[in-house]
PDB file of C-alpha atoms in Angstrom:
ATOM      1  CA  MET A   1      22.048  11.074 -13.132  1.00 64.00           C
ATOM      2  CA  GLN A   2      19.032  13.219 -14.092  1.00 85.00           C
ATOM      3  CA  THR A   3      17.036  10.085 -14.878  1.00 88.00           C
ATOM      4  CA  GLU A   4      17.857   8.567 -11.489  1.00 90.00           C
ATOM      5  CA  LEU A   5      16.852  11.787  -9.714  1.00 91.00           C
ATOM      6  CA  LEU A   6      13.565  11.958 -11.593  1.00 92.00           C
ATOM      7  CA  LEU A   7      12.678   8.353 -10.793  1.00 93.00           C
ATOM      8  CA  ALA A   8      13.653   8.882  -7.159  1.00 94.00           C
ATOM      9  CA  GLU A   9      11.407  11.947  -7.003  1.00 94.00           C
ATOM     10  CA  ALA A  10       8.497   9.996  -8.496  1.00 94.00           C
ATOM     11  CA  ASP A  11       9.048   7.208  -5.991  1.00 94.00           C
ATOM     12  CA  ALA A  12       9.056   9.747  -3.143  1.00 95.00           C
ATOM     13  CA  LEU A  13       5.817  11.285  -4.422  1.00 94.00           C
ATOM     14  CA  LEU A  14       4.178   7.866  -4.459  1.00 94.00           C
ATOM     15  CA  ALA A  15       5.398   7.183  -0.925  1.00 92.00           C
ATOM     16  CA  ARG A  16       3.693  10.407   0.188  1.00 92.00           C
ATOM     17  CA  GLY A  17       0.418   9.436  -1.472  1.00 91.00           C
ATOM     18  CA  ARG A  18       0.780  11.894  -4.370  1.00 94.00           C
ATOM     19  CA  ALA A  19       0.170   9.457  -7.221  1.00 94.00           C
ATOM     20  CA  HIS A  20      -1.318  12.113  -9.495  1.00 94.00           C
ATOM     21  CA  ASN A  21       1.835  14.245  -9.270  1.00 95.00           C
ATOM     22  CA  ALA A  22       4.022  11.199  -9.871  1.00 95.00           C
ATOM     23  CA  GLU A  23       2.049  10.219 -12.961  1.00 95.00           C
ATOM     24  CA  ARG A  24       2.252  13.760 -14.360  1.00 94.00           C
ATOM     25  CA  LEU A  25       5.997  13.797 -13.754  1.00 94.00           C
ATOM     26  CA  LEU A  26       6.586  10.435 -15.429  1.00 94.00           C
ATOM     27  CA  ALA A  27       4.247  10.631 -18.436  1.00 92.00           C
ATOM     28  CA  PRO A  28       6.390  13.039 -20.500  1.00 92.00           C
ATOM     29  CA  PHE A  29       9.547  11.218 -19.396  1.00 93.00           C
ATOM     30  CA  VAL A  30       8.477   7.858 -20.839  1.00 92.00           C
ATOM     31  CA  GLY A  31       7.473   9.725 -23.984  1.00 90.00           C
ATOM     32  CA  ARG A  32      11.110  10.776 -24.335  1.00 91.00           C
ATOM     33  CA  GLU A  33      12.625   7.525 -23.023  1.00 91.00           C
ATOM     34  CA  PRO A  34      10.084   4.764 -23.724  1.00 93.00           C
ATOM     35  CA  GLU A  35      12.705   2.062 -23.116  1.00 95.00           C
ATOM     36  CA  ASN A  36      13.050   2.892 -19.406  1.00 95.00           C
ATOM     37  CA  VAL A  37      11.516  -0.111 -17.640  1.00 96.00           C
ATOM     38  CA  GLY A  38      11.744   1.389 -14.157  1.00 95.00           C
ATOM     39  CA  ALA A  39       9.695   4.407 -15.196  1.00 96.00           C
ATOM     40  CA  TRP A  40       6.951   2.153 -16.562  1.00 97.00           C
ATOM     41  CA  HIS A  41       6.881   0.304 -13.230  1.00 97.00           C
ATOM     42  CA  LEU A  42       6.381   3.580 -11.379  1.00 97.00           C
ATOM     43  CA  ILE A  43       3.653   4.706 -13.781  1.00 97.00           C
ATOM     44  CA  THR A  44       1.872   1.393 -13.280  1.00 97.00           C
ATOM     45  CA  ARG A  45       2.058   1.894  -9.531  1.00 96.00           C
ATOM     46  CA  ALA A  46       0.748   5.464  -9.797  1.00 96.00           C
ATOM     47  CA  ARG A  47      -2.145   4.498 -12.053  1.00 96.00           C
ATOM     48  CA  LEU A  48      -3.120   1.648  -9.745  1.00 96.00           C
ATOM     49  CA  GLU A  49      -3.246   4.148  -6.879  1.00 95.00           C
ATOM     50  CA  LEU A  50      -5.417   6.405  -9.060  1.00 94.00           C
ATOM     51  CA  ALA A  51      -7.730   3.471  -9.910  1.00 93.00           C
ATOM     52  CA  ASP A  52      -6.859   3.835 -13.601  1.00 95.00           C
ATOM     53  CA  ARG A  53      -6.994   0.112 -14.344  1.00 94.00           C
ATOM     54  CA  ALA A  54      -6.709   0.320 -18.126  1.00 95.00           C
ATOM     55  CA  GLY A  55      -3.855   2.837 -17.908  1.00 95.00           C
ATOM     56  CA  ALA A  56      -2.072   0.687 -15.336  1.00 96.00           C
ATOM     57  CA  LEU A  57      -2.320  -2.374 -17.558  1.00 97.00           C
ATOM     58  CA  ALA A  58      -0.997  -0.434 -20.553  1.00 96.00           C
ATOM     59  CA  ALA A  59       2.023   0.734 -18.528  1.00 96.00           C
ATOM     60  CA  ALA A  60       2.615  -2.750 -17.088  1.00 97.00           C
ATOM     61  CA  GLN A  61       2.488  -4.292 -20.548  1.00 97.00           C
ATOM     62  CA  ALA A  62       4.961  -1.702 -21.847  1.00 96.00           C
ATOM     63  CA  ALA A  63       7.420  -2.721 -19.106  1.00 97.00           C
ATOM     64  CA  TRP A  64       6.783  -6.419 -19.717  1.00 97.00           C
ATOM     65  CA  HIS A  65       7.413  -6.152 -23.464  1.00 97.00           C
ATOM     66  CA  LEU A  66      10.752  -4.500 -22.700  1.00 96.00           C
ATOM     67  CA  ASP A  67      11.607  -6.966 -19.926  1.00 96.00           C
ATOM     68  CA  PRO A  68       9.522 -10.150 -20.388  1.00 96.00           C
ATOM     69  CA  TYR A  69      11.474 -12.228 -17.850  1.00 96.00           C
ATOM     70  CA  GLY A  70      11.964  -9.522 -15.230  1.00 97.00           C
ATOM     71  CA  ALA A  71      10.397 -10.392 -11.887  1.00 97.00           C
ATOM     72  CA  GLU A  72       9.443  -6.759 -11.228  1.00 97.00           C
ATOM     73  CA  SER A  73       7.756  -6.389 -14.612  1.00 97.00           C
ATOM     74  CA  LEU A  74       5.834  -9.624 -14.051  1.00 98.00           C
ATOM     75  CA  PHE A  75       4.863  -8.416 -10.553  1.00 98.00           C
ATOM     76  CA  TRP A  76       3.249  -5.233 -11.863  1.00 98.00           C
ATOM     77  CA  LEU A  77       1.661  -7.014 -14.811  1.00 98.00           C
ATOM     78  CA  SER A  78       0.052  -9.443 -12.346  1.00 98.00           C
ATOM     79  CA  HIS A  79      -1.102  -6.556 -10.153  1.00 97.00           C
ATOM     80  CA  ALA A  80      -2.721  -4.734 -13.069  1.00 97.00           C
ATOM     81  CA  ARG A  81      -4.356  -7.927 -14.346  1.00 97.00           C
ATOM     82  CA  SER A  82      -5.832  -8.630 -10.905  1.00 97.00           C
ATOM     83  CA  ARG A  83      -7.398  -5.176 -10.715  1.00 96.00           C
ATOM     84  CA  LEU A  84      -9.137  -5.828 -14.029  1.00 95.00           C
ATOM     85  CA  GLY A  85     -10.360  -9.249 -12.927  1.00 95.00           C
ATOM     86  CA  ASP A  86      -8.150 -11.078 -15.438  1.00 96.00           C
ATOM     87  CA  HIS A  87      -7.317 -13.692 -12.832  1.00 97.00           C
ATOM     88  CA  ALA A  88      -5.804 -16.472 -14.932  1.00 97.00           C
ATOM     89  CA  GLU A  89      -3.336 -14.003 -16.456  1.00 97.00           C
ATOM     90  CA  ALA A  90      -2.638 -12.397 -13.064  1.00 97.00           C
ATOM     91  CA  ILE A  91      -1.859 -15.751 -11.445  1.00 98.00           C
ATOM     92  CA  ALA A  92       0.277 -16.856 -14.394  1.00 97.00           C
ATOM     93  CA  ALA A  93       2.331 -13.644 -14.304  1.00 98.00           C
ATOM     94  CA  ALA A  94       2.829 -13.859 -10.533  1.00 98.00           C
ATOM     95  CA  ALA A  95       3.825 -17.523 -10.760  1.00 97.00           C
ATOM     96  CA  ALA A  96       6.344 -16.664 -13.478  1.00 97.00           C
ATOM     97  CA  ALA A  97       7.782 -13.920 -11.265  1.00 97.00           C
ATOM     98  CA  CYS A  98       8.197 -16.442  -8.433  1.00 97.00           C
ATOM     99  CA  ARG A  99      10.056 -18.784 -10.760  1.00 96.00           C
ATOM    100  CA  GLU A 100      12.397 -15.996 -11.802  1.00 96.00           C
ATOM    101  CA  ASP A 101      13.148 -14.989  -8.187  1.00 96.00           C
ATOM    102  CA  PRO A 102      11.977 -17.810  -5.905  1.00 94.00           C
ATOM    103  CA  GLY A 103      13.506 -16.345  -2.756  1.00 92.00           C
ATOM    104  CA  ASN A 104      11.579 -13.069  -2.932  1.00 95.00           C
ATOM    105  CA  PRO A 105       8.631 -13.091  -0.458  1.00 95.00           C
ATOM    106  CA  ARG A 106       7.066 -10.057  -2.135  1.00 96.00           C
ATOM    107  CA  LEU A 107       6.490 -12.095  -5.292  1.00 97.00           C
ATOM    108  CA  HIS A 108       4.927 -15.003  -3.400  1.00 97.00           C
ATOM    109  CA  ASN A 109       2.715 -12.482  -1.634  1.00 97.00           C
ATOM    110  CA  ARG A 110       1.559 -11.148  -5.025  1.00 98.00           C
ATOM    111  CA  LEU A 111       0.742 -14.668  -6.170  1.00 98.00           C
ATOM    112  CA  ALA A 112      -1.353 -15.267  -3.042  1.00 97.00           C
ATOM    113  CA  GLU A 113      -3.115 -11.910  -3.484  1.00 97.00           C
ATOM    114  CA  ALA A 114      -3.924 -12.849  -7.080  1.00 97.00           C
ATOM    115  CA  GLN A 115      -5.335 -16.177  -5.902  1.00 97.00           C
ATOM    116  CA  LEU A 116      -7.466 -14.495  -3.230  1.00 97.00           C
ATOM    117  CA  ALA A 117      -8.763 -12.020  -5.801  1.00 96.00           C
ATOM    118  CA  ALA A 118      -9.686 -14.995  -8.000  1.00 96.00           C
ATOM    119  CA  GLY A 119     -11.585 -16.705  -5.174  1.00 96.00           C
ATOM    120  CA  LEU A 120      -8.951 -19.370  -4.515  1.00 97.00           C
ATOM    121  CA  PRO A 121      -8.146 -18.986  -0.801  1.00 97.00           C
ATOM    122  CA  THR A 122      -7.134 -22.626  -0.350  1.00 96.00           C
ATOM    123  CA  ASP A 123      -4.472 -22.260  -3.046  1.00 97.00           C
ATOM    124  CA  ALA A 124      -3.279 -19.027  -1.452  1.00 97.00           C
ATOM    125  CA  ALA A 125      -3.026 -20.528   2.044  1.00 97.00           C
ATOM    126  CA  GLU A 126      -1.282 -23.666   0.830  1.00 96.00           C
ATOM    127  CA  GLY A 127       1.148 -21.706  -1.333  1.00 95.00           C
ATOM    128  CA  LEU A 128       2.118 -19.384   1.518  1.00 95.00           C
ATOM    129  CA  ARG A 129       2.438 -22.058   4.205  1.00 93.00           C
ATOM    130  CA  CYS A 130       6.034 -22.960   3.361  1.00 90.00           C
ATOM    131  CA  VAL A 131       6.951 -19.427   2.294  1.00 94.00           C
ATOM    132  CA  VAL A 132       5.927 -18.026   5.692  1.00 94.00           C
ATOM    133  CA  ASP A 133       8.202 -20.550   7.419  1.00 90.00           C
ATOM    134  CA  MET A 134      11.140 -19.150   5.459  1.00 89.00           C
ATOM    135  CA  ALA A 135      10.141 -15.474   5.319  1.00 90.00           C
ATOM    136  CA  GLY A 136       8.237 -14.921   8.551  1.00 86.00           C
ATOM    137  CA  TYR A 137       9.967 -11.553   8.893  1.00 93.00           C
ATOM    138  CA  ASP A 138       7.740 -10.009   6.185  1.00 95.00           C
ATOM    139  CA  PRO A 139       4.588  -8.466   7.719  1.00 95.00           C
ATOM    140  CA  ASP A 140       2.829  -8.054   4.353  1.00 96.00           C
ATOM    141  CA  LEU A 141       3.251 -11.760   3.696  1.00 96.00           C
ATOM    142  CA  LEU A 142       1.874 -12.611   7.149  1.00 97.00           C
ATOM    143  CA  VAL A 143      -1.181 -10.405   6.587  1.00 97.00           C
ATOM    144  CA  THR A 144      -2.001 -12.090   3.284  1.00 97.00           C
ATOM    145  CA  TYR A 145      -1.462 -15.493   4.900  1.00 97.00           C
ATOM    146  CA  GLY A 146      -3.813 -14.505   7.712  1.00 97.00           C
ATOM    147  CA  GLN A 147      -6.477 -13.428   5.233  1.00 97.00           C
ATOM    148  CA  ALA A 148      -6.163 -16.721   3.369  1.00 97.00           C
ATOM    149  CA  LEU A 149      -6.420 -18.707   6.608  1.00 97.00           C
ATOM    150  CA  PHE A 150      -9.518 -16.827   7.713  1.00 97.00           C
ATOM    151  CA  ALA A 151     -11.091 -17.320   4.279  1.00 96.00           C
ATOM    152  CA  ILE A 152     -10.731 -21.100   4.603  1.00 96.00           C
ATOM    153  CA  GLY A 153     -12.259 -21.152   8.092  1.00 94.00           C
ATOM    154  CA  ARG A 154      -9.222 -21.037  10.361  1.00 95.00           C
ATOM    155  CA  PRO A 155      -9.778 -17.827  12.384  1.00 95.00           C
ATOM    156  CA  LEU A 156      -7.426 -18.658  15.269  1.00 95.00           C
ATOM    157  CA  SER A 157      -4.506 -19.368  12.945  1.00 96.00           C
ATOM    158  CA  ALA A 158      -5.402 -16.231  10.989  1.00 96.00           C
ATOM    159  CA  ARG A 159      -5.225 -14.077  14.113  1.00 96.00           C
ATOM    160  CA  GLU A 160      -1.929 -15.679  15.049  1.00 96.00           C
ATOM    161  CA  ALA A 161      -0.483 -14.684  11.668  1.00 96.00           C
ATOM    162  CA  LEU A 162      -1.688 -11.102  12.101  1.00 96.00           C
ATOM    163  CA  GLY A 163      -0.298 -11.030  15.625  1.00 96.00           C
ATOM    164  CA  LYS A 164       3.125 -11.917  14.223  1.00 96.00           C
ATOM    165  CA  ALA A 165       2.776  -9.157  11.614  1.00 96.00           C
ATOM    166  CA  LEU A 166       1.979  -6.586  14.306  1.00 96.00           C
ATOM    167  CA  ALA A 167       4.871  -7.824  16.436  1.00 96.00           C
ATOM    168  CA  ILE A 168       7.146  -6.941  13.516  1.00 95.00           C
ATOM    169  CA  ASP A 169       5.368  -3.685  12.604  1.00 94.00           C
ATOM    170  CA  PHE A 170       2.986  -2.517  15.317  1.00 93.00           C
ATOM    171  CA  GLY A 171       1.461   0.139  13.100  1.00 92.00           C
ATOM    172  CA  HIS A 172       0.925  -2.069  10.038  1.00 95.00           C
ATOM    173  CA  ALA A 173      -2.243  -0.666   8.466  1.00 94.00           C
ATOM    174  CA  GLY A 174      -3.037  -3.833   6.537  1.00 95.00           C
ATOM    175  CA  ALA A 175      -2.866  -6.003   9.644  1.00 95.00           C
ATOM    176  CA  ARG A 176      -5.111  -3.683  11.634  1.00 96.00           C
ATOM    177  CA  ALA A 177      -7.614  -3.441   8.786  1.00 95.00           C
ATOM    178  CA  ALA A 178      -7.673  -7.236   8.526  1.00 95.00           C
ATOM    179  CA  LEU A 179      -8.296  -7.562  12.268  1.00 95.00           C
ATOM    180  CA  ARG A 180     -11.249  -5.188  12.005  1.00 95.00           C
ATOM    181  CA  ALA A 181     -12.603  -7.239   9.101  1.00 94.00           C
ATOM    182  CA  PHE A 182     -12.149 -10.439  11.131  1.00 94.00           C
ATOM    183  CA  ASP A 183     -14.028  -8.949  14.080  1.00 93.00           C
ATOM    184  CA  LYS A 184     -16.865  -7.849  11.833  1.00 92.00           C
ATOM    185  CA  SER A 185     -17.135 -11.282  10.219  1.00 91.00           C
ATOM    186  CA  MET A 186     -16.931 -13.131  13.541  1.00 91.00           C
ATOM    187  CA  SER A 187     -19.671 -11.032  15.121  1.00 89.00           C
ATOM    188  CA  THR A 188     -22.273 -13.305  13.497  1.00 85.00           C
ATOM    189  CA  ALA A 189     -20.442 -16.614  14.049  1.00 84.00           C
ATOM    190  CA  VAL A 190     -22.002 -18.650  16.854  1.00 85.00           C
ATOM    191  CA  ASP A 191     -21.501 -22.232  15.612  1.00 88.00           C
ATOM    192  CA  ALA A 192     -19.668 -24.211  12.937  1.00 89.00           C
ATOM    193  CA  ALA A 193     -22.212 -23.419  10.230  1.00 92.00           C
ATOM    194  CA  SER A 194     -22.177 -19.670  10.862  1.00 91.00           C
ATOM    195  CA  LEU A 195     -18.369 -19.720  11.075  1.00 91.00           C
ATOM    196  CA  ALA A 196     -18.210 -21.358   7.641  1.00 92.00           C
ATOM    197  CA  LEU A 197     -20.619 -18.751   6.306  1.00 93.00           C
ATOM    198  CA  ALA A 198     -18.532 -15.930   7.803  1.00 92.00           C
ATOM    199  CA  ALA A 199     -15.392 -17.379   6.205  1.00 94.00           C
ATOM    200  CA  ASP A 200     -17.114 -17.643   2.825  1.00 94.00           C
ATOM    201  CA  GLU A 201     -18.346 -14.060   3.058  1.00 94.00           C
ATOM    202  CA  PHE A 202     -14.862 -12.852   3.980  1.00 94.00           C
ATOM    203  CA  ALA A 203     -13.360 -14.762   1.061  1.00 95.00           C
ATOM    204  CA  GLU A 204     -15.933 -13.179  -1.237  1.00 95.00           C
ATOM    205  CA  SER A 205     -15.013  -9.714   0.049  1.00 93.00           C
ATOM    206  CA  LEU A 206     -11.459 -10.283  -1.205  1.00 94.00           C
ATOM    207  CA  ARG A 207     -12.558 -11.270  -4.695  1.00 94.00           C
ATOM    208  CA  ILE A 208     -12.376  -8.939  -7.661  1.00 92.00           C
ATOM    209  CA  HIS A 209     -14.944  -9.542 -10.373  1.00 89.00           C
ATOM    210  CA  PRO A 210     -14.387  -8.349 -13.955  1.00 85.00           C
ATOM    211  CA  GLY A 211     -15.951  -4.934 -14.375  1.00 73.00           C
ATOM    212  CA  GLN A 212     -16.329  -4.441 -10.624  1.00 67.00           C
ATOM    213  CA  PRO A 213     -16.038  -0.773  -9.593  1.00 65.00           C
ATOM    214  CA  VAL A 214     -12.700  -0.058  -7.957  1.00 56.00           C
ATOM    215  CA  ARG A 215     -12.736   0.836  -4.281  1.00 56.00           C
ATOM    216  CA  ARG A 216      -9.987   3.343  -3.681  1.00 51.00           C
ATOM    217  CA  ARG A 217      -7.539   2.132  -1.081  1.00 49.00           C
ATOM    218  CA  PRO A 218      -7.419   4.408   1.979  1.00 45.00           C
ATOM    219  CA  GLY A 219      -3.681   3.956   2.430  1.00 47.00           C
ATOM    220  CA  ALA A 220      -2.626   6.610  -0.088  1.00 46.00           C
ATOM    221  CA  ALA A 221      -5.044   9.188   1.295  1.00 48.00           C
ATOM    222  CA  ARG A 222      -3.873   8.496   4.843  1.00 50.00           C
ATOM    223  CA  ALA A 223      -0.244   8.824   3.757  1.00 49.00           C
ATOM    224  CA  ALA A 224      -0.898  12.212   2.167  1.00 48.00           C
ATOM    225  CA  LEU A 225      -2.885  13.418   5.179  1.00 51.00           C
ATOM    226  CA  ARG A 226      -0.161  12.212   7.540  1.00 52.00           C
ATOM    227  CA  HIS A 227       2.544  13.965   5.517  1.00 49.00           C
ATOM    228  CA  PHE A 228       0.774  17.336   5.331  1.00 55.00           C
ATOM    229  CA  SER A 229      -0.319  17.279   8.970  1.00 57.00           C
ATOM    230  CA  ARG A 230       3.257  16.627  10.102  1.00 59.00           C
ATOM    231  CA  VAL A 231       4.624  19.394   7.902  1.00 59.00           C
ATOM    232  CA  ALA A 232       1.995  21.750   9.366  1.00 60.00           C
ATOM    233  CA  LEU A 233       2.878  20.620  12.888  1.00 57.00           C
ATOM    234  CA  ILE A 234       6.559  21.439  12.316  1.00 71.00           C
ATOM    235  CA  TRP A 235       5.729  24.891  10.961  1.00 59.00           C
ATOM    236  CA  PHE A 236       3.328  25.733  13.781  1.00 61.00           C
ATOM    237  CA  LEU A 237       5.904  24.662  16.374  1.00 67.00           C
ATOM    238  CA  ALA A 238       8.567  26.725  14.628  1.00 69.00           C
ATOM    239  CA  VAL A 239       6.360  29.846  14.634  1.00 67.00           C
ATOM    240  CA  PHE A 240       5.426  29.266  18.290  1.00 61.00           C
ATOM    241  CA  THR A 241       9.102  28.963  19.249  1.00 76.00           C
ATOM    242  CA  LEU A 242      10.069  32.033  17.215  1.00 71.00           C
ATOM    243  CA  ALA A 243       7.332  34.080  18.862  1.00 67.00           C
ATOM    244  CA  GLY A 244       8.613  33.067  22.290  1.00 68.00           C
ATOM    245  CA  ILE A 245      12.195  34.005  21.383  1.00 77.00           C
ATOM    246  CA  LEU A 246      11.178  37.396  20.016  1.00 67.00           C
ATOM    247  CA  GLU A 247       9.205  38.216  23.155  1.00 69.00           C
ATOM    248  CA  THR A 248      11.971  36.948  25.445  1.00 75.00           C
ATOM    249  CA  PHE A 249      14.482  39.342  23.870  1.00 69.00           C
ATOM    250  CA  GLU A 250      11.866  42.136  23.823  1.00 65.00           C
ATOM    251  CA  VAL A 251      12.015  42.425  20.059  1.00 66.00           C
ATOM    252  CA  MET A 252       8.244  42.485  19.929  1.00 69.00           C
ATOM    253  CA  THR A 253       5.218  41.825  22.067  1.00 73.00           C
ATOM    254  CA  VAL A 254       3.282  38.766  21.038  1.00 65.00           C
ATOM    255  CA  PRO A 255      -0.468  38.869  21.808  1.00 74.00           C
ATOM    256  CA  THR A 256      -1.771  36.123  24.086  1.00 75.00           C
ATOM    257  CA  SER A 257      -4.412  35.354  21.485  1.00 73.00           C
ATOM    258  CA  LEU A 258      -1.660  34.429  18.996  1.00 65.00           C
ATOM    259  CA  TYR A 259      -0.107  31.971  21.453  1.00 59.00           C
ATOM    260  CA  PHE A 260      -3.535  30.450  22.030  1.00 67.00           C
ATOM    261  CA  ALA A 261      -4.211  30.139  18.295  1.00 73.00           C
ATOM    262  CA  LEU A 262      -0.812  28.525  17.702  1.00 62.00           C
ATOM    263  CA  LEU A 263      -1.361  26.061  20.552  1.00 69.00           C
ATOM    264  CA  CYS A 264      -4.726  25.095  19.064  1.00 72.00           C
ATOM    265  CA  ALA A 265      -3.158  24.666  15.630  1.00 67.00           C
ATOM    266  CA  VAL A 266      -0.344  22.510  17.029  1.00 60.00           C
ATOM    267  CA  GLY A 267      -2.856  20.363  18.892  1.00 69.00           C
ATOM    268  CA  ALA A 268      -5.062  19.951  15.835  1.00 67.00           C
ATOM    269  CA  ALA A 269      -2.148  19.034  13.581  1.00 59.00           C
ATOM    270  CA  GLY A 270      -0.868  16.565  16.162  1.00 64.00           C
ATOM    271  CA  CYS A 271      -4.279  14.895  16.492  1.00 62.00           C
ATOM    272  CA  ILE A 272      -4.680  14.593  12.719  1.00 63.00           C
ATOM    273  CA  SER A 273      -1.186  13.150  12.393  1.00 55.00           C
ATOM    274  CA  ALA A 274      -1.883  10.578  15.110  1.00 55.00           C
ATOM    275  CA  ALA A 275      -5.241   9.650  13.584  1.00 53.00           C
ATOM    276  CA  ALA A 276      -3.633   9.146  10.173  1.00 52.00           C
ATOM    277  CA  GLY A 277      -1.503   6.427  11.697  1.00 49.00           C
ATOM    278  CA  PRO A 278       2.218   5.696  11.867  1.00 44.00           C
ATOM    279  CA  PRO A 279       4.290   5.658   8.693  1.00 40.00           C
ATOM    280  CA  ARG A 280       4.694   2.441   6.808  1.00 38.00           C
TER     281      ARG A 280
END
């Protein structure tokens, strides 16, 4: 029971964008219980969020050695390999995961991501074409499919895929980021030749080259900012309400300046929370 609680806490920390805290929580645990595959998965996830590529690969390999045919272990091994630019290994691990659990769209999405990172958008688009027909309810899958379609010069189909993703999850950060990238790429496309060039440049932007510096994903930072701003908003509203109650029952006199400061704080917290985006 304690193990389950600890892993659940680590998972919650990761969901709130606190990868560093999750990694610190899990590191001594896997030292005591190195056979726990789930803990190694979570450490891999945390280290990927922290851009610790070598550490993520070490954790993913530890899970894979314990569970060489597990789809989840192969998923994280593929993810870590992609970040390092080891594309053949990343694609092989993702393909093996798909064979182990062929009905799981998340695994097919990982395979397509690995192919895009390797500069193989045609393979990614072709591989996802049938999967999307069967699992069109998965917005992450639709976003990756849209990216692959745009990278092979099919912008209208790409936008259609992203539109479906947003219809499922209106606040999907990946879909909105992809749309912004599409708009930026299309701003220079005026004919067939420039469209092909824009598609090639977009495809190149998805590639990961060995030794390439890691660009930290904004999603974790936004999640943490969203979480703290909403906690602050709740506290400010609670204090504002308490002040009103105390003054109503003549327990104390609350200065007008305090009400004004609390209103400003509530407004600021609300604006920050809205800017950070809806939860995923």
